[in-house]
């Protein structure tokens, strides 16, 4: 199927856009750390059930498992932890603005570690797309909702989150380059290894609460967590891995960064937010950049 990598990356952006609303709702009710760990536990259960039900091949080499575990630690444990901390320090909008650098970081790392060379047209498409995303995220009304006291530490956390996201993709690509791996199997290895580490640390420091008792008293939080889990860790991460199998890491990372643009119509029709011409212009520019990437 042509453009399977690019289409998978685009689908990932749509899925992650939906999951952001679901997890935002759940986090308000039970807390972000609780939601982060619970989503990975639920995703692990869904993934292993899918693997066994459909009989997907899961015989991986030790090197493939090692690279997927490292990918999970860098991208999901460290990357997401830094991202959540940056949300706390500088707000979600400014964090997303800094995260727009992730595709560039991914492309540079892929060049040095995977020998992936992007064409001039691909680089042009990436730059145009990222510029459009920056316009959307840096829209004045959006930044006015960010924390007024911007901390340097928050910016650094967001940069580390970008590096974590990019580095996680590189190590996953290492595993795929060694041999064929089913996307659901690769996602399970990444998520399960990550949740083991997070659950241990959270329990060690007394930060994790009994999820059964927690959700028994808040069914809405449970529903939001379930929806976010299916859209995000279960399907979203799986399609993100399928994307890097079939296209260059830098291109996949750029297309997966379109969340702010995709969330514009959702914010307009669901939250009744007014759209500025800056946001609309940024969205149009980003779409033009995406079109160029499909011409590569």
Short mmCIF file of C-alpha atoms in Angstrom, two decimals:
data_model
loop_
_atom_site.label_atom_id
_atom_site.label_comp_id
_atom_site.label_asym_id
_atom_site.label_seq_id
_atom_site.Cartn_x
_atom_site.Cartn_y
_atom_site.Cartn_z
CA UNK A 1 0.00 0.00 0.00
CA UNK A 2 1.52 3.38 -1.04
CA UNK A 3 2.19 5.98 1.65
CA UNK A 4 1.44 3.48 4.45
CA UNK A 5 4.11 5.09 6.63
CA UNK A 6 2.87 8.64 6.06
CA UNK A 7 -0.78 7.65 6.49
CA UNK A 8 0.02 5.76 9.70
CA UNK A 9 1.81 8.85 11.06
CA UNK A 10 -1.18 11.04 10.18
CA UNK A 11 -3.56 8.58 11.81
CA UNK A 12 -1.33 8.66 14.90
CA UNK A 13 -1.79 12.43 15.11
CA UNK A 14 -5.57 12.07 14.92
CA UNK A 15 -5.56 9.35 17.57
CA UNK A 16 -3.29 11.34 19.89
CA UNK A 17 -5.47 14.41 19.45
CA UNK A 18 -8.45 12.44 20.71
CA UNK A 19 -6.52 10.86 23.54
CA UNK A 20 -5.30 14.25 24.77
CA UNK A 21 -8.86 15.34 25.51
CA UNK A 22 -9.69 12.04 27.21
CA UNK A 23 -6.57 12.01 29.41
CA UNK A 24 -6.95 15.70 30.24
CA UNK A 25 -10.42 14.95 31.61
CA UNK A 26 -9.22 11.88 33.55
CA UNK A 27 -6.13 13.68 34.92
CA UNK A 28 -8.26 16.45 36.39
CA UNK A 29 -10.33 13.85 38.25
CA UNK A 30 -7.65 11.42 39.51
CA UNK A 31 -4.25 13.01 38.78
CA UNK A 32 -1.77 12.77 35.85
CA UNK A 33 0.62 10.23 37.41
CA UNK A 34 -2.27 7.88 38.21
CA UNK A 35 -3.63 8.20 34.67
CA UNK A 36 -0.18 7.75 33.11
CA UNK A 37 0.43 4.45 34.91
CA UNK A 38 -3.13 3.15 34.60
CA UNK A 39 -3.23 3.81 30.85
CA UNK A 40 -0.07 1.71 30.41
CA UNK A 41 -1.43 -1.13 32.54
CA UNK A 42 -4.69 -1.16 30.56
CA UNK A 43 -2.81 -0.88 27.26
CA UNK A 44 -0.57 -3.83 28.22
CA UNK A 45 -3.67 -5.95 28.89
CA UNK A 46 -5.28 -4.92 25.59
CA UNK A 47 -2.08 -5.50 23.63
CA UNK A 48 -1.28 -8.96 25.01
CA UNK A 49 -4.93 -9.97 24.48
CA UNK A 50 -4.74 -8.80 20.84
CA UNK A 51 -1.44 -10.59 20.26
CA UNK A 52 -2.75 -13.90 21.64
CA UNK A 53 -6.18 -13.58 20.00
CA UNK A 54 -4.82 -12.98 16.50
CA UNK A 55 -1.75 -15.18 16.93
CA UNK A 56 0.80 -12.49 16.05
CA UNK A 57 4.40 -13.70 15.88
CA UNK A 58 6.32 -12.60 18.97
CA UNK A 59 9.66 -14.38 18.67
CA UNK A 60 12.07 -11.48 18.98
CA UNK A 61 15.84 -11.56 19.28
CA UNK A 62 17.51 -10.37 22.47
CA UNK A 63 18.83 -7.32 20.62
CA UNK A 64 15.36 -6.40 19.37
CA UNK A 65 13.91 -6.72 22.87
CA UNK A 66 16.77 -4.64 24.30
CA UNK A 67 16.27 -1.87 21.75
CA UNK A 68 12.50 -1.79 22.29
CA UNK A 69 12.95 -1.68 26.07
CA UNK A 70 15.45 1.18 25.74
CA UNK A 71 13.03 2.88 23.34
CA UNK A 72 10.27 2.62 25.94
CA UNK A 73 12.46 3.92 28.75
CA UNK A 74 13.69 6.90 26.73
CA UNK A 75 10.39 7.78 25.09
CA UNK A 76 7.72 6.76 27.60
CA UNK A 77 9.41 6.82 31.01
CA UNK A 78 11.86 9.71 30.66
CA UNK A 79 10.26 11.59 27.74
CA UNK A 80 6.72 11.59 29.13
CA UNK A 81 7.95 12.38 32.64
CA UNK A 82 9.84 15.43 31.38
CA UNK A 83 6.81 16.44 29.30
CA UNK A 84 4.42 16.27 32.26
CA UNK A 85 6.89 18.29 34.35
CA UNK A 86 7.15 20.93 31.61
CA UNK A 87 3.33 21.12 31.54
CA UNK A 88 3.47 21.88 35.24
CA UNK A 89 6.24 24.50 34.96
CA UNK A 90 5.40 26.41 31.77
CA UNK A 91 1.96 25.21 30.68
CA UNK A 92 0.81 22.86 27.93
CA UNK A 93 0.82 25.39 25.06
CA UNK A 94 4.41 26.57 25.53
CA UNK A 95 5.51 22.98 26.08
CA UNK A 96 3.92 22.01 22.76
CA UNK A 97 5.71 24.94 21.11
CA UNK A 98 9.08 23.62 22.29
CA UNK A 99 8.03 20.09 21.32
CA UNK A 100 7.75 21.29 17.72
CA UNK A 101 11.53 20.80 17.64
CA UNK A 102 11.12 17.02 18.05
CA UNK A 103 10.89 16.22 14.29
CA UNK A 104 14.10 18.12 13.62
CA UNK A 105 15.85 16.29 16.45
CA UNK A 106 14.53 12.97 15.12
CA UNK A 107 15.80 13.74 11.61
CA UNK A 108 19.27 14.70 12.92
CA UNK A 109 19.51 11.58 15.10
CA UNK A 110 18.29 9.40 12.22
CA UNK A 111 20.97 10.91 9.97
CA UNK A 112 23.78 10.13 12.41
CA UNK A 113 22.61 6.77 13.75
CA UNK A 114 20.53 5.30 10.91
CA UNK A 115 22.16 6.96 7.89
CA UNK A 116 18.75 8.29 6.81
CA UNK A 117 19.25 11.13 4.34
CA UNK A 118 16.27 13.33 3.56
CA UNK A 119 15.81 14.92 0.15
CA UNK A 120 15.64 18.69 -0.25
CA UNK A 121 11.89 18.39 -0.92
CA UNK A 122 11.40 16.38 2.30
CA UNK A 123 13.34 18.92 4.37
CA UNK A 124 11.31 21.73 2.80
CA UNK A 125 8.06 19.95 3.64
CA UNK A 126 9.19 19.39 7.22
CA UNK A 127 10.18 23.03 7.69
CA UNK A 128 6.88 24.31 6.27
CA UNK A 129 4.86 21.88 8.39
CA UNK A 130 6.72 22.73 11.59
CA UNK A 131 6.40 26.47 10.84
CA UNK A 132 2.64 26.02 10.51
CA UNK A 133 2.48 24.12 13.80
CA UNK A 134 4.51 26.85 15.54
CA UNK A 135 2.08 29.49 14.24
CA UNK A 136 -0.87 27.55 15.63
CA UNK A 137 0.67 26.85 19.04
CA UNK A 138 2.14 30.34 19.48
CA UNK A 139 -1.21 32.03 18.78
CA UNK A 140 -1.61 34.90 21.27
CA UNK A 141 -4.75 33.54 22.96
CA UNK A 142 -3.07 30.17 23.39
CA UNK A 143 0.01 31.63 25.02
CA UNK A 144 -2.10 33.78 27.29
CA UNK A 145 -3.37 30.56 28.84
CA UNK A 146 0.15 29.41 29.60
CA UNK A 147 1.77 30.07 32.94
CA UNK A 148 2.81 33.69 33.22
CA UNK A 149 5.93 32.88 35.26
CA UNK A 150 7.99 31.02 32.67
CA UNK A 151 10.74 28.98 34.29
CA UNK A 152 13.96 28.06 32.50
CA UNK A 153 13.69 24.59 34.04
CA UNK A 154 10.35 24.12 32.28
CA UNK A 155 11.89 24.96 28.90
CA UNK A 156 14.72 22.50 29.58
CA UNK A 157 12.22 19.80 30.55
CA UNK A 158 10.34 20.36 27.28
CA UNK A 159 13.59 20.11 25.29
CA UNK A 160 14.45 16.87 27.11
CA UNK A 161 10.95 15.60 26.33
CA UNK A 162 11.57 16.32 22.64
CA UNK A 163 14.87 14.44 22.80
CA UNK A 164 13.12 11.58 24.58
CA UNK A 165 10.48 11.33 21.88
CA UNK A 166 13.08 11.45 19.10
CA UNK A 167 15.46 9.02 20.85
CA UNK A 168 12.63 6.57 21.49
CA UNK A 169 11.86 6.44 17.77
CA UNK A 170 15.52 5.85 16.89
CA UNK A 171 15.88 2.82 19.17
CA UNK A 172 12.56 1.41 17.93
CA UNK A 173 13.87 1.78 14.38
CA UNK A 174 17.01 -0.16 15.40
CA UNK A 175 14.76 -3.06 16.41
CA UNK A 176 12.76 -2.95 13.17
CA UNK A 177 15.87 -2.75 11.01
CA UNK A 178 17.11 -6.04 12.49
CA UNK A 179 14.04 -7.97 11.40
CA UNK A 180 10.26 -7.86 10.94
CA UNK A 181 8.23 -7.17 14.09
CA UNK A 182 4.48 -6.86 14.41
CA UNK A 183 3.48 -3.36 15.52
CA UNK A 184 1.31 -4.59 18.40
CA UNK A 185 4.13 -6.81 19.67
CA UNK A 186 6.65 -3.95 19.54
CA UNK A 187 4.22 -1.64 21.33
CA UNK A 188 3.63 -4.22 24.06
CA UNK A 189 7.37 -4.60 24.75
CA UNK A 190 7.82 -0.81 24.95
CA UNK A 191 4.79 -0.17 27.14
CA UNK A 192 5.08 -3.19 29.46
CA UNK A 193 8.76 -2.55 30.23
CA UNK A 194 7.94 1.12 30.87
CA UNK A 195 4.99 0.50 33.17
CA UNK A 196 7.03 -1.96 35.26
CA UNK A 197 9.59 0.79 35.93
CA UNK A 198 7.00 3.53 36.54
CA UNK A 199 4.84 1.35 38.78
CA UNK A 200 7.84 0.31 40.87
CA UNK A 201 9.05 3.89 41.34
CA UNK A 202 5.58 5.30 42.04
CA UNK A 203 4.83 2.55 44.56
CA UNK A 204 8.25 2.95 46.18
CA UNK A 205 7.58 6.63 46.86
CA UNK A 206 3.94 6.08 47.81
CA UNK A 207 2.60 8.01 44.80
CA UNK A 208 0.37 5.29 43.35
CA UNK A 209 -3.15 4.60 44.60
CA UNK A 210 -5.23 1.44 44.24
CA UNK A 211 -6.90 1.89 40.80
CA UNK A 212 -9.85 -0.40 41.61
CA UNK A 213 -10.83 1.69 44.63
CA UNK A 214 -10.11 4.91 42.77
CA UNK A 215 -12.23 4.15 39.71
CA UNK A 216 -15.00 2.52 41.70
CA UNK A 217 -15.73 5.97 43.09
CA UNK A 218 -15.33 7.77 39.75
CA UNK A 219 -16.81 5.98 36.74
CA UNK A 220 -16.34 9.02 34.49
CA UNK A 221 -12.60 8.96 35.14
CA UNK A 222 -12.55 5.25 34.29
CA UNK A 223 -14.40 5.82 31.00
CA UNK A 224 -12.09 8.69 30.04
CA UNK A 225 -9.01 6.60 30.88
CA UNK A 226 -10.32 3.65 28.83
CA UNK A 227 -11.07 5.83 25.80
CA UNK A 228 -7.68 7.54 26.05
CA UNK A 229 -5.92 4.18 26.40
CA UNK A 230 -7.50 2.72 23.27
CA UNK A 231 -6.79 5.83 21.21
CA UNK A 232 -3.31 6.49 22.63
CA UNK A 233 -1.06 3.70 23.96
CA UNK A 234 -3.01 0.89 22.26
CA UNK A 235 -3.61 2.24 18.73
CA UNK A 236 -1.64 5.50 18.62
CA UNK A 237 1.75 4.14 19.65
CA UNK A 238 1.24 1.05 17.46
CA UNK A 239 0.59 3.16 14.37
CA UNK A 240 3.53 5.43 15.25
CA UNK A 241 5.79 2.37 15.09
CA UNK A 242 4.20 1.22 11.83
CA UNK A 243 4.93 4.71 10.50
CA UNK A 244 8.68 4.56 11.19
CA UNK A 245 8.86 1.10 9.60
CA UNK A 246 7.59 2.40 6.27
CA UNK A 247 8.98 5.94 6.06
CA UNK A 248 11.90 8.05 7.27
CA UNK A 249 11.94 8.82 11.00
CA UNK A 250 12.06 12.59 10.43
CA UNK A 251 9.02 12.55 8.12
CA UNK A 252 7.05 10.31 10.48
CA UNK A 253 7.91 12.52 13.48
CA UNK A 254 6.79 15.63 11.58
CA UNK A 255 3.43 14.14 10.62
CA UNK A 256 2.91 12.88 14.16
CA UNK A 257 3.46 16.43 15.46
CA UNK A 258 0.29 17.74 13.81
CA UNK A 259 -1.80 17.41 16.97
CA UNK A 260 -2.14 21.17 17.58
CA UNK A 261 -3.44 21.63 14.04
CA UNK A 262 -5.84 18.69 14.19
CA UNK A 263 -7.19 19.92 17.53
CA UNK A 264 -8.30 23.24 16.00
CA UNK A 265 -11.67 22.00 14.64
CA UNK A 266 -12.20 19.94 17.79
CA UNK A 267 -11.66 23.03 19.96
CA UNK A 268 -13.92 25.07 17.67
CA UNK A 269 -16.91 22.73 17.58
CA UNK A 270 -16.57 20.91 20.90
CA UNK A 271 -15.32 23.70 23.17
CA UNK A 272 -16.80 26.59 21.10
CA UNK A 273 -13.44 28.39 21.04
CA UNK A 274 -13.00 31.28 18.61
CA UNK A 275 -10.37 30.74 15.93
CA UNK A 276 -7.92 33.51 15.06
CA UNK A 277 -6.62 34.12 11.54
CA UNK A 278 -3.14 33.27 12.85
CA UNK A 279 -4.28 29.78 13.88
CA UNK A 280 -6.14 29.25 10.60
CA UNK A 281 -3.15 30.45 8.58
CA UNK A 282 -0.84 28.16 10.56
CA UNK A 283 -3.14 25.21 9.90
CA UNK A 284 -3.20 25.93 6.15
CA UNK A 285 0.60 26.22 6.05
CA UNK A 286 0.98 22.95 7.99
CA UNK A 287 -1.37 21.15 5.59
CA UNK A 288 0.65 22.51 2.65
CA UNK A 289 3.79 21.12 4.27
CA UNK A 290 2.11 17.74 4.71
CA UNK A 291 1.13 17.74 1.03
CA UNK A 292 4.79 18.30 0.09
CA UNK A 293 5.84 15.37 2.32
CA UNK A 294 3.45 13.12 0.40
CA UNK A 295 5.21 14.15 -2.83
CA UNK A 296 8.60 12.94 -1.59
#
